[in-house]
């Protein structure tokens, strides 16, 4: 009898624990590895200030994150590019409405190995010649891109195809989203790319500025020449703010499921993000938006301005001022 009673108590306890876990207040986030450092920093501070509330932040790339978001598996999606037309359609079919909130600016950074003493800068045209689809299997040595560069093998590292960084880089450099050679080491995990470039003197790669800033002892940022007659510009907060780091400065976003905002923990987290995000974005080496931009984000939620201001298209070179003037739509 005693054994049966103990077993019953254990079973009841297990059911209680399962029920408590099911009812736990968890904010679920996934998506871009570029946006991850900002959102993770916000999540850590939020959880410190709100004991008992949990925030999970996954990294499956912008595209992978939107797949989960449009299946209602997450409350918030980190995105290093705007939502695409096909993703908008997927969300619409599933009845998912959302708010698009810019949270910072990133300087997408082209990096080389610090032992590389000969590559001082690169033009957009040279980067295109290096990364365009026609380069696959053909442009394999540095002097094929520029005769002044050495006859050494090129080792390429870049974002995976589910990454918004891949979409933005190909749009900005090659001229068409997702248009890229395929014979390179690709990963949605930027730390894999960091290690690859850090380990080979002939390597070149690209990812968000925060990952470069965290690994400056292992990497060198390559100054970019937008077009003939313009100076080479290095990525930094100053060059993003003054608009000279082109075409690789870009806004980064979170997308919030409108239904999820009915959950107090999600609403509380978004309020926290929009009030503390600027400070935390700066701490993780991104460029914070003007204070008014975060207020506009909260105002859009208060007024029910759902959807995107991009209409399903990525845009290169847009400023936050231009963004804030637009009206969102689903």
CSV table of C-alpha atoms in Angstrom, one decimal:
chain,number,residue,atom,x,y,z
A,1,UNK,CA,0.0,0.0,0.0
A,2,UNK,CA,2.8,2.4,0.9
A,3,UNK,CA,4.5,1.7,-2.4
A,4,UNK,CA,1.3,2.4,-4.4
A,5,UNK,CA,0.8,5.6,-2.4
A,6,UNK,CA,4.4,6.8,-3.1
A,7,UNK,CA,3.9,6.0,-6.8
A,8,UNK,CA,0.7,7.9,-6.9
A,9,UNK,CA,2.3,10.9,-5.3
A,10,UNK,CA,5.2,10.7,-7.8
A,11,UNK,CA,2.8,10.5,-10.7
A,12,UNK,CA,0.8,13.4,-9.4
A,13,UNK,CA,4.0,15.4,-8.9
A,14,UNK,CA,5.2,14.6,-12.5
A,15,UNK,CA,1.8,15.7,-13.9
A,16,UNK,CA,2.0,18.9,-11.9
A,17,UNK,CA,5.5,19.6,-13.2
A,18,UNK,CA,4.4,19.0,-16.8
A,19,UNK,CA,1.4,21.2,-16.3
A,20,UNK,CA,3.6,24.0,-14.8
A,21,UNK,CA,6.1,23.6,-17.7
A,22,UNK,CA,3.2,23.9,-20.2
A,23,UNK,CA,1.9,27.0,-18.5
A,24,UNK,CA,5.4,28.6,-18.1
A,25,UNK,CA,5.7,32.1,-19.4
A,26,UNK,CA,8.2,31.7,-22.2
A,27,UNK,CA,8.9,34.1,-25.0
A,28,UNK,CA,10.1,32.1,-28.0
A,29,UNK,CA,12.4,33.7,-30.5
A,30,UNK,CA,14.4,32.3,-33.5
A,31,UNK,CA,16.0,33.6,-36.7
A,32,UNK,CA,19.0,35.6,-37.7
A,33,UNK,CA,22.5,35.0,-36.3
A,34,UNK,CA,23.3,38.7,-37.1
A,35,UNK,CA,20.4,40.0,-34.9
A,36,UNK,CA,21.1,37.3,-32.2
A,37,UNK,CA,23.7,39.3,-30.2
A,38,UNK,CA,21.2,42.2,-29.7
A,39,UNK,CA,18.2,40.1,-28.9
A,40,UNK,CA,20.2,37.8,-26.6
A,41,UNK,CA,21.6,40.8,-24.7
A,42,UNK,CA,18.0,42.2,-24.3
A,43,UNK,CA,16.8,38.7,-23.3
A,44,UNK,CA,19.4,38.4,-20.6
A,45,UNK,CA,18.7,41.8,-19.1
A,46,UNK,CA,14.9,41.2,-19.3
A,47,UNK,CA,15.2,37.9,-17.4
A,48,UNK,CA,17.3,39.5,-14.7
A,49,UNK,CA,14.6,42.2,-14.3
A,50,UNK,CA,11.7,39.8,-14.5
A,51,UNK,CA,12.3,36.7,-12.4
A,52,UNK,CA,10.1,33.7,-13.5
A,53,UNK,CA,9.9,34.8,-17.1
A,54,UNK,CA,12.0,32.9,-19.7
A,55,UNK,CA,13.2,34.0,-23.1
A,56,UNK,CA,14.6,31.4,-25.6
A,57,UNK,CA,16.6,32.7,-28.5
A,58,UNK,CA,17.4,30.2,-31.4
A,59,UNK,CA,19.6,30.7,-34.4
A,60,UNK,CA,18.4,29.2,-37.6
A,61,UNK,CA,19.0,32.1,-40.0
A,62,UNK,CA,16.6,34.7,-41.1
A,63,UNK,CA,14.9,32.4,-43.6
A,64,UNK,CA,14.8,29.5,-41.1
A,65,UNK,CA,13.4,31.8,-38.5
A,66,UNK,CA,10.6,33.0,-40.8
A,67,UNK,CA,9.6,29.4,-41.6
A,68,UNK,CA,9.0,28.8,-37.9
A,69,UNK,CA,7.4,32.2,-37.4
A,70,UNK,CA,4.9,31.6,-40.2
A,71,UNK,CA,4.0,28.2,-38.6
A,72,UNK,CA,3.3,30.0,-35.3
A,73,UNK,CA,6.1,28.2,-33.6
A,74,UNK,CA,7.7,31.4,-32.3
A,75,UNK,CA,6.5,34.7,-30.9
A,76,UNK,CA,9.3,36.8,-32.4
A,77,UNK,CA,11.6,36.4,-35.5
A,78,UNK,CA,15.0,37.9,-35.7
A,79,UNK,CA,15.7,39.1,-39.3
A,80,UNK,CA,18.7,40.7,-40.9
A,81,UNK,CA,16.6,41.6,-44.0
A,82,UNK,CA,12.9,42.4,-44.5
A,83,UNK,CA,10.3,39.7,-44.8
A,84,UNK,CA,10.1,38.4,-48.4
A,85,UNK,CA,7.0,38.1,-50.6
A,86,UNK,CA,6.9,34.3,-50.3
A,87,UNK,CA,7.3,34.5,-46.5
A,88,UNK,CA,4.5,37.1,-46.4
A,89,UNK,CA,2.3,34.7,-48.4
A,90,UNK,CA,3.2,31.8,-46.0
A,91,UNK,CA,2.2,33.9,-43.0
A,92,UNK,CA,-1.0,35.1,-44.6
A,93,UNK,CA,-2.1,31.5,-45.4
A,94,UNK,CA,-1.4,30.6,-41.8
A,95,UNK,CA,-3.3,33.6,-40.4
A,96,UNK,CA,-0.2,35.1,-38.9
A,97,UNK,CA,-0.2,38.9,-38.7
A,98,UNK,CA,2.9,40.8,-37.5
A,99,UNK,CA,4.6,44.0,-36.6
A,100,UNK,CA,7.9,44.9,-38.2
A,101,UNK,CA,10.3,46.6,-35.8
A,102,UNK,CA,13.7,47.9,-36.8
A,103,UNK,CA,16.1,47.5,-33.8
A,104,UNK,CA,19.5,48.7,-35.0
A,105,UNK,CA,21.8,49.2,-38.0
A,106,UNK,CA,24.5,46.7,-38.9
A,107,UNK,CA,27.7,47.3,-40.9
A,108,UNK,CA,27.9,44.0,-42.8
A,109,UNK,CA,31.7,43.4,-42.7
A,110,UNK,CA,34.1,41.8,-45.2
A,111,UNK,CA,36.9,40.3,-43.3
A,112,UNK,CA,40.4,38.9,-44.1
A,113,UNK,CA,43.1,37.2,-42.1
A,114,UNK,CA,45.3,39.6,-40.1
A,115,UNK,CA,48.4,38.0,-41.6
A,116,UNK,CA,47.3,39.1,-45.1
A,117,UNK,CA,49.6,42.1,-45.7
A,118,UNK,CA,48.8,42.8,-49.3
A,119,UNK,CA,45.0,43.3,-49.4
A,120,UNK,CA,44.4,46.9,-48.3
A,121,UNK,CA,40.9,47.5,-49.7
A,122,UNK,CA,38.4,46.1,-52.3
A,123,UNK,CA,36.0,47.7,-54.7
A,124,UNK,CA,32.4,46.5,-55.0
A,125,UNK,CA,33.3,45.5,-58.6
A,126,UNK,CA,36.1,43.3,-57.3
A,127,UNK,CA,33.9,41.7,-54.7
A,128,UNK,CA,31.3,41.0,-57.4
A,129,UNK,CA,33.9,39.4,-59.6
A,130,UNK,CA,34.9,37.2,-56.6
A,131,UNK,CA,31.3,36.2,-55.5
A,132,UNK,CA,29.1,36.2,-58.6
A,133,UNK,CA,27.8,32.8,-60.0
A,134,UNK,CA,30.1,33.1,-63.0
A,135,UNK,CA,33.1,32.9,-60.7
A,136,UNK,CA,32.3,29.4,-59.5
A,137,UNK,CA,35.1,27.0,-60.4
A,138,UNK,CA,36.9,29.7,-62.4
A,139,UNK,CA,38.0,32.5,-60.1
A,140,UNK,CA,40.1,30.5,-57.7
A,141,UNK,CA,43.2,32.6,-57.2
A,142,UNK,CA,43.6,36.2,-56.0
A,143,UNK,CA,45.4,37.5,-59.1
A,144,UNK,CA,42.4,36.5,-61.3
A,145,UNK,CA,40.4,39.2,-59.5
A,146,UNK,CA,43.1,41.8,-59.6
A,147,UNK,CA,46.5,41.3,-61.4
A,148,UNK,CA,48.2,43.3,-58.6
A,149,UNK,CA,47.2,40.7,-56.1
A,150,UNK,CA,49.3,37.5,-55.6
A,151,UNK,CA,49.0,34.2,-57.3
A,152,UNK,CA,47.6,32.4,-54.3
A,153,UNK,CA,44.5,30.3,-53.8
A,154,UNK,CA,41.3,32.0,-52.5
A,155,UNK,CA,39.5,30.5,-49.5
A,156,UNK,CA,35.9,31.8,-49.3
A,157,UNK,CA,33.7,31.9,-46.3
A,158,UNK,CA,30.1,33.3,-46.3
A,159,UNK,CA,26.6,33.1,-44.9
A,160,UNK,CA,24.4,30.1,-45.6
A,161,UNK,CA,21.4,30.3,-48.0
A,162,UNK,CA,18.9,30.6,-45.1
A,163,UNK,CA,20.7,33.7,-43.9
A,164,UNK,CA,19.4,37.2,-44.4
A,165,UNK,CA,23.0,38.3,-44.5
A,166,UNK,CA,23.5,36.0,-47.6
A,167,UNK,CA,20.4,37.7,-49.2
A,168,UNK,CA,21.6,41.2,-48.4
A,169,UNK,CA,25.2,40.7,-49.4
A,170,UNK,CA,24.3,39.1,-52.8
A,171,UNK,CA,21.8,41.9,-53.5
A,172,UNK,CA,24.3,44.7,-52.5
A,173,UNK,CA,27.4,43.2,-54.2
A,174,UNK,CA,26.3,41.0,-57.0
A,175,UNK,CA,23.1,42.9,-57.8
A,176,UNK,CA,20.6,40.1,-57.2
A,177,UNK,CA,19.5,38.4,-54.0
A,178,UNK,CA,20.7,34.8,-53.6
A,179,UNK,CA,22.8,35.2,-56.8
A,180,UNK,CA,26.2,33.7,-55.7
A,181,UNK,CA,28.8,31.2,-56.5
A,182,UNK,CA,28.3,28.0,-54.5
A,183,UNK,CA,31.8,26.7,-54.0
A,184,UNK,CA,32.5,28.3,-50.7
A,185,UNK,CA,32.3,27.3,-47.0
A,186,UNK,CA,28.8,28.4,-46.0
A,187,UNK,CA,27.3,28.5,-42.5
A,188,UNK,CA,24.4,30.2,-40.6
A,189,UNK,CA,26.7,30.1,-37.6
A,190,UNK,CA,28.9,33.2,-37.9
A,191,UNK,CA,31.4,31.7,-35.4
A,192,UNK,CA,32.2,29.0,-37.9
A,193,UNK,CA,33.0,31.7,-40.5
A,194,UNK,CA,35.2,33.6,-37.9
A,195,UNK,CA,37.3,30.5,-37.3
A,196,UNK,CA,37.6,29.7,-41.0
A,197,UNK,CA,39.0,33.2,-41.9
A,198,UNK,CA,41.1,33.3,-38.8
A,199,UNK,CA,42.8,30.0,-39.7
A,200,UNK,CA,43.9,30.8,-43.3
A,201,UNK,CA,46.0,33.7,-44.6
A,202,UNK,CA,44.3,33.5,-48.0
A,203,UNK,CA,40.7,33.5,-46.6
A,204,UNK,CA,38.0,36.2,-47.1
A,205,UNK,CA,34.5,36.1,-45.7
A,206,UNK,CA,31.6,38.3,-44.5
A,207,UNK,CA,29.1,38.6,-41.6
A,208,UNK,CA,27.6,41.1,-39.2
A,209,UNK,CA,29.8,43.7,-37.5
A,210,UNK,CA,29.3,42.4,-34.0
A,211,UNK,CA,31.1,39.1,-34.8
A,212,UNK,CA,34.0,41.1,-36.3
A,213,UNK,CA,34.1,43.4,-33.2
A,214,UNK,CA,34.2,40.4,-30.9
A,215,UNK,CA,37.1,38.9,-32.8
A,216,UNK,CA,39.3,41.8,-33.8
A,217,UNK,CA,42.5,40.0,-32.7
A,218,UNK,CA,41.8,37.2,-35.1
A,219,UNK,CA,40.4,39.2,-38.1
A,220,UNK,CA,41.0,42.4,-40.2
A,221,UNK,CA,38.1,44.4,-41.6
A,222,UNK,CA,38.5,45.2,-45.3
A,223,UNK,CA,37.7,48.8,-46.3
A,224,UNK,CA,35.2,49.0,-49.2
A,225,UNK,CA,35.2,51.3,-52.2
A,226,UNK,CA,31.6,51.7,-53.4
A,227,UNK,CA,32.5,53.0,-56.9
A,228,UNK,CA,35.3,54.6,-58.8
A,229,UNK,CA,36.3,58.0,-57.5
A,230,UNK,CA,35.0,57.3,-53.9
A,231,UNK,CA,37.4,56.6,-51.0
A,232,UNK,CA,37.8,53.2,-49.3
A,233,UNK,CA,35.6,53.2,-46.2
A,234,UNK,CA,35.9,50.9,-43.2
A,235,UNK,CA,32.9,49.7,-41.2
A,236,UNK,CA,32.2,51.6,-38.0
A,237,UNK,CA,29.4,53.3,-36.1
A,238,UNK,CA,30.5,56.7,-37.5
A,239,UNK,CA,30.6,55.5,-41.1
A,240,UNK,CA,27.2,53.9,-40.8
A,241,UNK,CA,25.7,57.0,-39.2
A,242,UNK,CA,27.1,59.4,-41.8
A,243,UNK,CA,26.0,57.2,-44.7
A,244,UNK,CA,29.5,56.6,-46.2
A,245,UNK,CA,29.7,52.9,-45.5
A,246,UNK,CA,27.9,51.8,-48.6
A,247,UNK,CA,26.4,49.5,-49.8
A,248,UNK,CA,26.8,47.3,-46.8
A,249,UNK,CA,25.1,49.3,-44.0
A,250,UNK,CA,21.7,47.9,-43.4
A,251,UNK,CA,18.8,47.9,-40.8
A,252,UNK,CA,18.1,44.8,-38.8
A,253,UNK,CA,14.7,43.8,-37.4
A,254,UNK,CA,12.5,41.8,-35.1
A,255,UNK,CA,9.1,40.7,-36.3
A,256,UNK,CA,6.4,40.2,-33.6
A,257,UNK,CA,3.4,37.9,-34.0
A,258,UNK,CA,0.4,40.1,-33.4
A,259,UNK,CA,-1.5,37.4,-31.5
A,260,UNK,CA,1.5,36.8,-29.2
A,261,UNK,CA,1.3,40.4,-28.0
A,262,UNK,CA,-1.9,39.3,-26.1
A,263,UNK,CA,0.4,37.3,-23.9
A,264,UNK,CA,1.6,39.6,-21.1
A,265,UNK,CA,5.2,38.2,-21.1
A,266,UNK,CA,5.6,39.0,-24.9
A,267,UNK,CA,4.1,42.5,-24.5
A,268,UNK,CA,6.4,43.1,-21.6
A,269,UNK,CA,9.4,41.9,-23.5
A,270,UNK,CA,8.7,44.1,-26.5
A,271,UNK,CA,8.3,47.1,-24.3
A,272,UNK,CA,11.6,46.3,-22.7
A,273,UNK,CA,13.3,45.8,-26.0
A,274,UNK,CA,12.1,49.1,-27.4
A,275,UNK,CA,13.2,51.0,-24.3
A,276,UNK,CA,16.5,49.2,-23.6
A,277,UNK,CA,17.5,48.1,-27.1
A,278,UNK,CA,19.4,51.1,-28.1
A,279,UNK,CA,21.8,50.8,-25.1
A,280,UNK,CA,22.2,47.1,-25.6
A,281,UNK,CA,22.7,47.3,-29.4
A,282,UNK,CA,25.6,49.7,-28.7
A,283,UNK,CA,27.1,47.4,-26.2
A,284,UNK,CA,27.2,44.5,-28.7
A,285,UNK,CA,28.8,46.8,-31.3
A,286,UNK,CA,25.8,47.6,-33.5
A,287,UNK,CA,24.6,51.1,-34.3
A,288,UNK,CA,21.5,52.0,-32.3
A,289,UNK,CA,18.7,53.8,-34.0
A,290,UNK,CA,17.6,57.3,-33.0
A,291,UNK,CA,15.5,57.3,-29.8
A,292,UNK,CA,12.4,58.4,-31.8
A,293,UNK,CA,12.7,55.2,-34.0
A,294,UNK,CA,12.0,53.0,-31.0
A,295,UNK,CA,9.1,55.2,-29.9
A,296,UNK,CA,7.7,54.9,-33.4
A,297,UNK,CA,7.9,51.1,-33.1
A,298,UNK,CA,5.8,51.1,-30.0
A,299,UNK,CA,3.4,53.6,-31.5
A,300,UNK,CA,2.9,51.3,-34.5
A,301,UNK,CA,1.9,48.5,-32.1
A,302,UNK,CA,-0.4,50.8,-30.1
A,303,UNK,CA,-2.1,51.9,-33.3
A,304,UNK,CA,-2.2,48.4,-34.9
A,305,UNK,CA,0.0,49.3,-37.9
A,306,UNK,CA,0.8,45.7,-38.9
A,307,UNK,CA,2.9,44.4,-41.7
A,308,UNK,CA,6.0,45.5,-43.5
A,309,UNK,CA,7.1,48.8,-45.2
A,310,UNK,CA,9.1,46.9,-47.8
A,311,UNK,CA,6.3,45.1,-49.7
A,312,UNK,CA,8.3,41.9,-49.8
A,313,UNK,CA,11.4,43.3,-51.4
A,314,UNK,CA,14.9,43.9,-50.0
A,315,UNK,CA,16.4,47.3,-50.5
A,316,UNK,CA,20.0,48.3,-50.5
A,317,UNK,CA,21.1,51.7,-49.0
A,318,UNK,CA,17.9,52.7,-47.3
A,319,UNK,CA,18.2,55.1,-44.3
A,320,UNK,CA,16.3,54.9,-41.0
A,321,UNK,CA,14.8,58.3,-41.8
A,322,UNK,CA,13.3,56.8,-45.0
A,323,UNK,CA,12.0,53.8,-43.1
A,324,UNK,CA,10.2,55.8,-40.5
A,325,UNK,CA,8.2,57.7,-43.1
A,326,UNK,CA,6.6,54.6,-44.6
A,327,UNK,CA,3.3,53.0,-43.8
A,328,UNK,CA,3.3,49.3,-43.0
A,329,UNK,CA,0.9,46.8,-44.8
A,330,UNK,CA,0.4,43.1,-44.7
